[in-house]
One Martini backbone bead per residue (centre of mass of N, CA, C, O) as a GRO file, in nm:
protein
  279
    1MET     BB    1 -13.144   6.027  -1.093
    2THR     BB    2 -13.131   6.088  -0.864
    3ASP     BB    3 -13.112   5.885  -0.635
    4LYS     BB    4 -12.835   5.731  -0.756
    5SER     BB    5 -12.687   6.033  -0.705
    6ASN     BB    6 -12.733   6.018  -0.411
    7ASP     BB    7 -12.566   5.743  -0.299
    8THR     BB    8 -12.278   5.753  -0.423
    9PRO     BB    9 -12.203   5.941  -0.201
   10LYS     BB   10 -12.245   5.781   0.018
   11ALA     BB   11 -12.058   5.522  -0.051
   12GLU     BB   12 -11.827   5.689  -0.052
   13GLY     BB   13 -11.812   5.779   0.260
   14SER     BB   14 -11.832   5.491   0.385
   15ALA     BB   15 -11.536   5.406   0.302
   16ALA     BB   16 -11.368   5.604   0.365
   17ALA     BB   17 -11.477   5.603   0.679
   18GLY     BB   18 -11.357   5.300   0.718
   19GLN     BB   19 -11.096   5.365   0.600
   20GLY     BB   20 -10.979   5.564   0.833
   21ALA     BB   21 -11.189   5.461   1.085
   22SER     BB   22 -11.295   5.346   1.325
   23ALA     BB   23 -11.554   5.275   1.526
   24ALA     BB   24 -11.415   5.444   1.756
   25GLY     BB   25 -11.176   5.651   1.560
   26ARG     BB   26 -10.944   5.510   1.535
   27PRO     BB   27 -10.731   5.445   1.289
   28VAL     BB   28 -10.652   5.251   1.018
   29THR     BB   29 -10.373   4.978   1.050
   30SER     BB   30 -10.561   4.681   1.070
   31PRO     BB   31 -10.732   4.503   1.004
   32PHE     BB   32 -10.831   4.404   1.322
   33ASP     BB   33 -10.917   4.718   1.358
   34SER     BB   34 -11.200   4.553   1.229
   35PRO     BB   35 -11.383   4.295   1.257
   36THR     BB   36 -11.537   4.308   0.930
   37THR     BB   37 -11.230   4.271   0.814
   38GLN     BB   38 -11.147   4.068   0.577
   39MET     BB   39 -10.874   3.863   0.600
   40ARG     BB   40 -10.594   3.776   0.401
   41LYS     BB   41 -10.437   3.513   0.237
   42PRO     BB   42 -10.171   3.369   0.239
   43ASP     BB   43  -9.869   3.321   0.052
   44PRO     BB   44  -9.711   3.110   0.122
   45LYS     BB   45  -9.458   3.222   0.009
   46ASP     BB   46  -9.412   3.423   0.258
   47ILE     BB   47  -9.273   3.156   0.450
   48PRO     BB   48  -9.108   3.054   0.663
   49ARG     BB   49  -8.834   2.771   0.628
   50THR     BB   50  -8.553   2.917   0.699
   51ASP     BB   51  -8.255   3.002   0.814
   52GLU     BB   52  -8.270   3.201   0.545
   53ASP     BB   53  -8.530   3.382   0.603
   54LEU     BB   54  -8.507   3.418   0.943
   55GLY     BB   55  -8.196   3.564   0.919
   56LEU     BB   56  -7.999   3.334   1.067
   57ASP     BB   57  -7.681   3.318   1.239
   58PRO     BB   58  -7.461   3.128   1.359
   59ASP     BB   59  -7.327   3.369   1.497
   60GLU     BB   60  -7.538   3.422   1.706
   61VAL     BB   61  -7.609   3.156   1.880
   62PRO     BB   62  -7.652   3.105   2.136
   63GLY     BB   63  -7.415   2.805   2.212
   64ALA     BB   64  -7.375   2.713   1.928
   65SER     BB   65  -7.255   2.445   1.753
   66THR     BB   66  -6.967   2.453   1.501
   67ALA     BB   67  -7.072   2.129   1.369
   68PRO     BB   68  -7.173   1.900   1.213
   69THR     BB   69  -7.435   1.703   1.198
   70GLY     BB   70  -7.621   1.568   0.968
   71ARG     BB   71  -7.885   1.739   0.874
   72GLY     BB   72  -7.936   1.876   0.616
   73GLY     BB   73  -7.692   2.077   0.610
   74ASP     BB   74  -7.632   2.112   0.871
   75ASP     BB   75  -7.360   2.286   1.028
   76TYR     BB   76  -7.520   2.405   1.333
   77GLY     BB   77  -7.646   2.336   1.659
   78TYR     BB   78  -7.784   2.444   1.911
   79ALA     BB   79  -7.886   2.495   2.214
   80THR     BB   80  -7.768   2.395   2.522
   81ILE     BB   81  -7.772   2.257   2.858
   82PRO     BB   82  -7.605   2.307   3.129
   83PRO     BB   83  -7.538   2.107   3.400
   84ALA     BB   84  -7.582   2.062   3.657
   85SER     BB   85  -7.445   2.074   4.017
   86ALA     BB   86  -7.357   1.925   4.200
   87ALA     BB   87  -7.506   1.849   4.552
   88SER     BB   88  -7.357   1.886   4.853
   89ALA     BB   89  -7.314   1.672   5.109
   90ASP     BB   90  -7.537   1.857   5.320
   91THR     BB   91  -7.754   1.831   5.133
   92VAL     BB   92  -7.823   1.589   5.085
   93ARG     BB   93  -7.853   1.479   5.405
   94LEU     BB   94  -8.091   1.676   5.390
   95GLN     BB   95  -8.302   1.555   5.209
   96ARG     BB   96  -8.290   1.297   5.345
   97ARG     BB   97  -8.419   1.433   5.648
   98ASN     BB   98  -8.649   1.490   5.517
   99ARG     BB   99  -8.761   1.216   5.376
  100GLU     BB  100  -8.804   1.107   5.618
  101ALA     BB  101  -8.975   0.970   5.861
  102ARG     BB  102  -9.188   0.964   6.140
  103ARG     BB  103  -9.073   0.851   6.479
  104GLY     BB  104  -9.230   0.929   6.710
  105THR     BB  105  -9.098   0.749   6.933
  106LEU     BB  106  -8.840   0.583   6.914
  107ASP     BB  107  -8.640   0.764   7.036
  108LEU     BB  108  -8.737   0.701   7.283
  109GLY     BB  109  -8.696   0.411   7.380
  110LEU     BB  110  -8.398   0.426   7.279
  111PHE     BB  111  -8.339   0.565   7.540
  112VAL     BB  112  -8.510   0.335   7.803
  113LEU     BB  113  -8.299   0.121   7.648
  114ARG     BB  114  -8.026   0.235   7.747
  115LEU     BB  115  -8.107   0.352   8.101
  116VAL     BB  116  -8.134   0.076   8.165
  117VAL     BB  117  -7.900  -0.082   8.064
  118GLY     BB  118  -7.670   0.106   8.177
  119TYR     BB  119  -7.744   0.098   8.437
  120THR     BB  120  -7.730  -0.108   8.526
  121PHE     BB  121  -7.397  -0.136   8.464
  122ILE     BB  122  -7.330   0.041   8.689
  123TYR     BB  123  -7.417  -0.102   8.937
  124HIS     BB  124  -7.191  -0.344   8.896
  125GLY     BB  125  -6.953  -0.150   8.819
  126LEU     BB  126  -6.976  -0.015   9.125
  127GLN     BB  127  -6.964  -0.281   9.358
  128LYS     BB  128  -6.657  -0.366   9.187
  129LEU     BB  129  -6.507  -0.126   9.297
  130THR     BB  130  -6.674   0.024   9.573
  131GLY     BB  131  -6.908  -0.138   9.723
  132TRP     BB  132  -7.156  -0.099   9.648
  133PHE     BB  133  -7.412  -0.209   9.703
  134HIS     BB  134  -7.364  -0.457   9.803
  135GLY     BB  135  -7.053  -0.485   9.728
  136PRO     BB  136  -6.739  -0.664   9.690
  137GLY     BB  137  -6.568  -0.482   9.549
  138LEU     BB  138  -6.204  -0.461   9.431
  139ASP     BB  139  -6.127  -0.755   9.605
  140GLY     BB  140  -6.353  -0.928   9.598
  141THR     BB  141  -6.346  -0.949   9.347
  142LYS     BB  142  -6.100  -1.120   9.268
  143THR     BB  143  -6.179  -1.339   9.472
  144MET     BB  144  -6.379  -1.425   9.255
  145MET     BB  145  -6.245  -1.478   9.021
  146GLU     BB  146  -6.044  -1.688   9.103
  147SER     BB  147  -6.267  -1.904   9.225
  148GLY     BB  148  -6.375  -1.923   8.895
  149GLY     BB  149  -6.151  -1.938   8.712
  150TRP     BB  150  -5.884  -1.733   8.694
  151ASP     BB  151  -5.593  -1.649   8.608
  152TYR     BB  152  -5.621  -1.298   8.571
  153PRO     BB  153  -5.755  -1.148   8.789
  154SER     BB  154  -5.694  -0.820   8.756
  155LEU     BB  155  -5.714  -0.846   8.454
  156SER     BB  156  -6.043  -0.954   8.490
  157THR     BB  157  -6.161  -0.744   8.644
  158ALA     BB  158  -6.065  -0.478   8.440
  159LEU     BB  159  -6.284  -0.571   8.274
  160VAL     BB  160  -6.523  -0.604   8.409
  161ILE     BB  161  -6.515  -0.284   8.469
  162ALA     BB  162  -6.487  -0.129   8.207
  163GLY     BB  163  -6.764  -0.294   8.055
  164GLU     BB  164  -6.972  -0.214   8.265
  165LEU     BB  165  -6.907   0.093   8.362
  166GLY     BB  166  -6.830   0.240   8.097
  167GLY     BB  167  -7.027   0.140   7.912
  168GLY     BB  168  -7.289   0.238   8.043
  169ILE     BB  169  -7.204   0.548   8.027
  170LEU     BB  170  -7.255   0.547   7.759
  171LEU     BB  171  -7.506   0.499   7.670
  172VAL     BB  172  -7.684   0.671   7.832
  173ILE     BB  173  -7.598   0.906   7.661
  174GLY     BB  174  -7.490   0.834   7.336
  175LEU     BB  175  -7.193   0.769   7.312
  176ALA     BB  176  -7.049   0.516   7.041
  177THR     BB  177  -7.273   0.269   7.112
  178PRO     BB  178  -7.134   0.043   6.924
  179LEU     BB  179  -6.898  -0.015   7.130
  180ALA     BB  180  -7.015  -0.007   7.377
  181ALA     BB  181  -7.263  -0.229   7.310
  182GLY     BB  182  -7.054  -0.419   7.314
  183ALA     BB  183  -6.864  -0.435   7.540
  184VAL     BB  184  -7.189  -0.522   7.699
  185LEU     BB  185  -7.193  -0.797   7.533
  186ALA     BB  186  -6.869  -0.909   7.589
  187THR     BB  187  -6.943  -0.954   7.898
  188ILE     BB  188  -7.177  -1.104   7.964
  189LEU     BB  189  -7.081  -1.320   7.743
  190ASN     BB  190  -6.893  -1.405   8.014
  191ALA     BB  191  -7.145  -1.464   8.200
  192TRP     BB  192  -7.262  -1.667   8.056
  193MET     BB  193  -6.978  -1.878   8.029
  194TRP     BB  194  -6.966  -1.931   8.282
  195LYS     BB  195  -7.210  -2.013   8.436
  196GLN     BB  196  -7.211  -2.263   8.232
  197GLY     BB  197  -6.948  -2.393   8.317
  198MET     BB  198  -7.030  -2.485   8.616
  199VAL     BB  199  -7.255  -2.673   8.513
  200PRO     BB  200  -7.445  -2.944   8.368
  201GLY     BB  201  -7.640  -2.784   8.162
  202PHE     BB  202  -7.882  -2.580   8.143
  203GLN     BB  203  -7.886  -2.244   8.197
  204TYR     BB  204  -8.193  -2.103   8.286
  205ASN     BB  205  -8.225  -1.946   8.594
  206ALA     BB  206  -8.273  -1.712   8.851
  207GLY     BB  207  -8.268  -1.902   9.127
  208THR     BB  208  -7.965  -1.936   9.057
  209PRO     BB  209  -7.662  -1.886   9.044
  210THR     BB  210  -7.646  -2.001   8.717
  211GLY     BB  211  -7.846  -1.840   8.636
  212VAL     BB  212  -7.910  -1.705   8.257
  213GLU     BB  213  -8.163  -1.494   8.225
  214LEU     BB  214  -8.015  -1.205   8.257
  215ASP     BB  215  -7.800  -1.228   8.059
  216SER     BB  216  -7.971  -1.203   7.800
  217ILE     BB  217  -8.141  -1.007   7.815
  218LEU     BB  218  -7.868  -0.832   7.820
  219ALA     BB  219  -7.774  -0.888   7.517
  220GLY     BB  220  -8.037  -0.882   7.384
  221ALA     BB  221  -8.057  -0.545   7.429
  222ALA     BB  222  -7.742  -0.497   7.317
  223LEU     BB  223  -7.818  -0.575   7.035
  224ALA     BB  224  -8.027  -0.398   6.920
  225ILE     BB  225  -7.898  -0.153   6.979
  226ILE     BB  226  -7.684  -0.194   6.746
  227LEU     BB  227  -7.875  -0.253   6.538
  228THR     BB  228  -8.066   0.013   6.572
  229GLY     BB  229  -7.943   0.228   6.750
  230PRO     BB  230  -7.997   0.576   6.947
  231GLY     BB  231  -8.095   0.762   6.810
  232ARG     BB  232  -8.173   1.138   6.894
  233TRP     BB  233  -8.123   1.069   7.244
  234SER     BB  234  -7.812   1.151   7.164
  235PHE     BB  235  -7.451   1.240   7.102
  236ASP     BB  236  -7.496   1.063   6.808
  237ARG     BB  237  -7.715   1.238   6.572
  238THR     BB  238  -7.490   1.315   6.365
  239ARG     BB  239  -7.496   0.995   6.331
  240GLY     BB  240  -7.573   0.742   6.113
  241TRP     BB  241  -7.641   0.538   6.374
  242ALA     BB  242  -7.871   0.649   6.518
  243THR     BB  243  -8.099   0.582   6.249
  244ARG     BB  244  -7.911   0.433   6.002
  245PRO     BB  245  -7.782   0.125   6.042
  246SER     BB  246  -7.586  -0.103   5.899
  247TYR     BB  247  -7.329  -0.338   5.850
  248GLY     BB  248  -7.161  -0.281   6.071
  249SER     BB  249  -7.311  -0.389   6.285
  250PHE     BB  250  -7.208  -0.722   6.241
  251GLY     BB  251  -6.921  -0.626   6.282
  252VAL     BB  252  -6.954  -0.573   6.573
  253VAL     BB  253  -7.075  -0.828   6.676
  254VAL     BB  254  -6.858  -1.025   6.617
  255LEU     BB  255  -6.651  -0.879   6.716
  256ALA     BB  256  -6.804  -0.915   7.062
  257ILE     BB  257  -6.807  -1.230   7.029
  258ALA     BB  258  -6.469  -1.298   7.018
  259ALA     BB  259  -6.436  -1.113   7.271
  260ALA     BB  260  -6.507  -1.284   7.390
  261VAL     BB  261  -6.381  -1.610   7.353
  262LEU     BB  262  -6.073  -1.480   7.319
  263THR     BB  263  -6.110  -1.439   7.689
  264PHE     BB  264  -6.257  -1.650   7.813
  265TRP     BB  265  -6.004  -1.882   7.731
  266PHE     BB  266  -5.757  -1.756   7.843
  267LEU     BB  267  -5.873  -1.653   8.130
  268HIS     BB  268  -5.997  -2.009   8.137
  269GLY     BB  269  -6.086  -2.222   8.005
  270GLY     BB  270  -6.274  -2.457   7.788
  271ASN     BB  271  -6.663  -2.518   7.744
  272PRO     BB  272  -6.927  -2.440   7.818
  273LEU     BB  273  -7.122  -2.636   7.599
  274GLU     BB  274  -7.084  -2.840   7.764
  275GLY     BB  275  -7.379  -3.020   7.842
  276VAL     BB  276  -7.581  -2.869   7.657
  277GLY     BB  277  -7.972  -2.888   7.648
  278PRO     BB  278  -8.279  -2.813   7.709
  279PHE     BB  279  -8.282  -2.905   8.081
   0.00000   0.00000   0.00000
């Protein structure tokens, strides 16, 4: 009897202590404050399953549509995320430029190519215009064009000087590069056809007065500049054709060839390709 009576107060005191305070001395407010307490299994009836159980009001849902969705009797749809605004042209251009691969020495190589080709045409243009560098000068160029079979020597001289000198300067600085390269291409093609038509047979050897070897190299270089663009070392560096030439380059090439053929046919006449053979 003594032992039983002594154990009862201790048990009741322990239970009271467990209900009144946690091991840390704080009041017990939930089962989580006492890790050793077993949580009660929730009743399935107490779990909310519908919007009404959660207390949701369709009018209080931000951005919700009041149109019926046709699913399970719902009379409103969920809020949607608005579409992103369209990026500006400057943003798209900047993103495209950031995605471009590094060009390495490509721009430097294009600058050297423009410098060499442009200087060559400037050199020959100054020879014809001013007589520098042991050139014929303006009067000598007119005489040369007239003796070469050109019907309008003054007009022919003006066109060849404009193509060589003007196109060469624009090539060196990289300004209006497609037009500049197209001008020098048309000019050198006229010179090619003129030399080629002087004597029968294919004239390529540069050691002869009618050799078209240098003219062919300059024509190929001008064509390459049109198709590749001037690069970023130019005044055209902000233009699309400076680093990303597209189908417009083919249009420039076609116009240059057409201008050369029409000019030769109108001012000189004849077929320069007649009698051309492999040797």
